[in-house]
Short mmCIF file of C-alpha atoms in Angstrom, two decimals:
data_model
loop_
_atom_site.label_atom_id
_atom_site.label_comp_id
_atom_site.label_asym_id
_atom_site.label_seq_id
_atom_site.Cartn_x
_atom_site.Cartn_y
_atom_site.Cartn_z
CA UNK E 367 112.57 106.67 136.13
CA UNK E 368 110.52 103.50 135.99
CA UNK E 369 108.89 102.24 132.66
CA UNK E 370 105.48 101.71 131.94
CA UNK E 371 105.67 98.08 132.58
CA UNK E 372 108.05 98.30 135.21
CA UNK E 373 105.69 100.48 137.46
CA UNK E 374 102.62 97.70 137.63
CA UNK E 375 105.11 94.92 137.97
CA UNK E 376 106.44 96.83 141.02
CA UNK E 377 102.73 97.62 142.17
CA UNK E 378 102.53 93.97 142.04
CA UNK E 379 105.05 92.95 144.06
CA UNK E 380 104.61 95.05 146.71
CA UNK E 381 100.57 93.95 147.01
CA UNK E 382 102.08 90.80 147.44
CA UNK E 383 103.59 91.96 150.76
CA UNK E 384 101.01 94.07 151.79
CA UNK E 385 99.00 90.87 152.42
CA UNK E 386 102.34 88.62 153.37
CA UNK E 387 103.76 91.54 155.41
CA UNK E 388 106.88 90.38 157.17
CA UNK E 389 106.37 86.15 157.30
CA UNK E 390 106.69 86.46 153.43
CA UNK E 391 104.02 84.11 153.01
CA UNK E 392 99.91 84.06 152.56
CA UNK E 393 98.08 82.04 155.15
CA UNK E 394 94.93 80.58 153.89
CA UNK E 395 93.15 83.91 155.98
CA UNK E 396 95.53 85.91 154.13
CA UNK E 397 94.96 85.12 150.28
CA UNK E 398 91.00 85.18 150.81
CA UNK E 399 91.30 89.09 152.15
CA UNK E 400 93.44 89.31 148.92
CA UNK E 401 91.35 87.71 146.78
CA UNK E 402 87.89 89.68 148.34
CA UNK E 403 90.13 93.06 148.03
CA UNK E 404 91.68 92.97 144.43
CA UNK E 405 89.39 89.90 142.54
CA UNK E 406 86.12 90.71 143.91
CA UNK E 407 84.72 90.82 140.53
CA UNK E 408 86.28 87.60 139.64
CA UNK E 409 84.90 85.65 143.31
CA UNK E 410 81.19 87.05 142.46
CA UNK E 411 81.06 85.63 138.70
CA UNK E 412 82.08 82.22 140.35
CA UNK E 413 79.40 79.77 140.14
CA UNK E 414 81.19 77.29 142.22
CA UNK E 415 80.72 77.59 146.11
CA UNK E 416 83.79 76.14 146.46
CA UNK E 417 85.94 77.73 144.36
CA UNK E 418 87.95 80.01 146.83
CA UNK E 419 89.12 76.70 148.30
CA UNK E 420 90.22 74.99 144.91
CA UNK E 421 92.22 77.96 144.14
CA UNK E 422 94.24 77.92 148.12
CA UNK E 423 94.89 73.94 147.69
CA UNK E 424 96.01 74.22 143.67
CA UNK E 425 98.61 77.13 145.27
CA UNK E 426 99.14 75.45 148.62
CA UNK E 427 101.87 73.35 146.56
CA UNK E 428 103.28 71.93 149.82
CA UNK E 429 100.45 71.07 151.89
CA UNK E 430 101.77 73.43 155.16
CA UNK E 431 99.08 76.06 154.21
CA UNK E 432 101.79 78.76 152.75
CA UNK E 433 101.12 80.18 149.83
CA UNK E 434 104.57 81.79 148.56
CA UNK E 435 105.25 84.89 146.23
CA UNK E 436 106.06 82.42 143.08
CA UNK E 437 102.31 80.01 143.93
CA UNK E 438 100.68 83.77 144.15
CA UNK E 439 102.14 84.89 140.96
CA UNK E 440 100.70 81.72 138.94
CA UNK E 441 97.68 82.42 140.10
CA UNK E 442 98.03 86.00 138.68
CA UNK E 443 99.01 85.52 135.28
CA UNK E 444 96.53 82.71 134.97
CA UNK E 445 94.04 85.46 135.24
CA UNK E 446 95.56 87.97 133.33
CA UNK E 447 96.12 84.79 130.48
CA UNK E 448 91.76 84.46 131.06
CA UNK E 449 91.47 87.96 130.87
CA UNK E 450 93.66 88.02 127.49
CA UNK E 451 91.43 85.35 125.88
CA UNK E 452 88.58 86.98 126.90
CA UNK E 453 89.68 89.78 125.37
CA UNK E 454 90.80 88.73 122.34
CA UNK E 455 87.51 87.21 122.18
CA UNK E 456 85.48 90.02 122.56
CA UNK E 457 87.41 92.41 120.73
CA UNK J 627 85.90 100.01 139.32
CA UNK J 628 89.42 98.52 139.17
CA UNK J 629 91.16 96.86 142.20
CA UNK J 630 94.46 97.84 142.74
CA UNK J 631 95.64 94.68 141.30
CA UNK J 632 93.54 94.50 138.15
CA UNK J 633 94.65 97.99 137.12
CA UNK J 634 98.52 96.56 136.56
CA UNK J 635 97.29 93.43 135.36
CA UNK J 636 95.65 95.18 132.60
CA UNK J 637 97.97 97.65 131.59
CA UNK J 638 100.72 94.76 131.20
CA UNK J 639 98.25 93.40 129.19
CA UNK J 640 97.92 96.24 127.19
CA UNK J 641 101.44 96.52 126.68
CA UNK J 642 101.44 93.27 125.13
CA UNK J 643 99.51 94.72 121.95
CA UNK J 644 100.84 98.13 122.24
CA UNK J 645 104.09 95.85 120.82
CA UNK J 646 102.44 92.97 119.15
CA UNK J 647 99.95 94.87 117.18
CA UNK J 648 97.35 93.29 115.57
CA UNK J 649 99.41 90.07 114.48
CA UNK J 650 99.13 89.34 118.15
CA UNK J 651 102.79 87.88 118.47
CA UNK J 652 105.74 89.68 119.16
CA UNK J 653 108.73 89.20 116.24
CA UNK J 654 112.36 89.43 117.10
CA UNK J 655 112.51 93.22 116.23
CA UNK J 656 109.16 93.79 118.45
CA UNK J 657 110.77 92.05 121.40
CA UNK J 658 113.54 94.08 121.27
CA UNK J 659 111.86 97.36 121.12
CA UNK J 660 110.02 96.23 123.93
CA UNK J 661 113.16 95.49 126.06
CA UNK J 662 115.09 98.56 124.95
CA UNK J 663 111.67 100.23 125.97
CA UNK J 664 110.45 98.86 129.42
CA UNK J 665 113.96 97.46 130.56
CA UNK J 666 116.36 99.70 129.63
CA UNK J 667 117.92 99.21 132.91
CA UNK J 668 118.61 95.24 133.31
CA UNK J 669 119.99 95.54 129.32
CA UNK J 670 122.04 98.04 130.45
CA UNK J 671 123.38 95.93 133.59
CA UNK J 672 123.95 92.69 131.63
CA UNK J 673 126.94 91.65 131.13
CA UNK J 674 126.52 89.17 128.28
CA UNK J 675 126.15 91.08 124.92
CA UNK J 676 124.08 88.01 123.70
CA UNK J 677 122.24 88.45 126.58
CA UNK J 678 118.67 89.80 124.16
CA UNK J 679 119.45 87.14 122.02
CA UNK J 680 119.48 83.95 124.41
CA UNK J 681 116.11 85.64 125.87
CA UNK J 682 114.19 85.68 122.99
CA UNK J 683 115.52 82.02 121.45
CA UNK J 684 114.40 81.25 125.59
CA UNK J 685 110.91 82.63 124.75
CA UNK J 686 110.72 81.48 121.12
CA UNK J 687 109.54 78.08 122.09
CA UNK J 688 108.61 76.70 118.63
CA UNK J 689 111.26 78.12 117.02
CA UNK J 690 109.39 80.26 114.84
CA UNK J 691 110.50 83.67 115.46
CA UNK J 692 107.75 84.24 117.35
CA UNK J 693 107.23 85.16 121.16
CA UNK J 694 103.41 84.51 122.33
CA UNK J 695 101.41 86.26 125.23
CA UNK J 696 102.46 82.65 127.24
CA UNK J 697 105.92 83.21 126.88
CA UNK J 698 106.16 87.10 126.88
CA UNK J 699 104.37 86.93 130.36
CA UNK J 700 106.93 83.97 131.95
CA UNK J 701 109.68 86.16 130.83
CA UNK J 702 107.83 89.34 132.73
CA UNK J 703 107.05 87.02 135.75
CA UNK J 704 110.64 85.59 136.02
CA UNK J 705 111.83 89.56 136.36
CA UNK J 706 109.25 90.50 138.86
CA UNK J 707 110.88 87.05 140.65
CA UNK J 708 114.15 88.56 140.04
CA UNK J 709 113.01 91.57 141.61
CA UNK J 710 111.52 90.28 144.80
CA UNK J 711 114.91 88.06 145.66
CA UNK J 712 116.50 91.50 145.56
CA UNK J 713 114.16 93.42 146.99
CA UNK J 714 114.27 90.57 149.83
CA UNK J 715 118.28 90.51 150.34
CA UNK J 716 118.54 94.27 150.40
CA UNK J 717 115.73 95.02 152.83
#
């Protein structure tokens, strides 16, 4: 039986895939459905226009226009890390 | 309403405190409650009986017996990467 934390890290994982499906990787196309699907909250607070296409190129650490499973997980616990301080903040 | 992302997001979050308490760091005795907990399985598959040790001098970065929301979440990250190359060589 899976643990409390293991369940949402496997949740996680498989989201990944459910976006990747079998090339393993997120086109550009790709990580804005994901990011309009599970961050939709986070894309209408942003006050910069461009800020969907910061967040590809920062991930896009080769340049080919992949974004792998470890470049999507960064991006994930850099929000959960903002969520924490806000958080903490607020408490 | 949560995304289907944000909900495991926050609940590892969550998790966090439910072990760090109010102190907001985990000790060496809250680490490995939290291990025994939520990974019971990979400390039962390791091999090396030091194996909780090396992890948490690995996560105590300043050497001060204490393991911060940073370094809790690379450890949880580096598992879910652990995961995925499994996942991936067993499909």
């Amino acid at each position: 039986m899976q643990s409390q934390m293991e369940h949402p890290m496997e949740t996680m994982m498989f989201m990944f895939y459910r976006f990747a499906e079998d090339k393993g990787y997120l086109t550009k196309d790709d990580l804005r459905v994901l990011m309009e699907k599970e961050f939709s909250g986070f894309l209408e607070n942003q006050k910069d226009p461009l800020a969907m296409d910061k967040i590809r190129e920062d991930l896009d650490q080769c340049g080919d226009g992949k974004v792998g499973f470890h470049s999507c997980f960064s991006l994930i616990v850099r929000l959960i890390i903002a969520c924490k301080d806000y958080f903490v903040a607020h408490m």
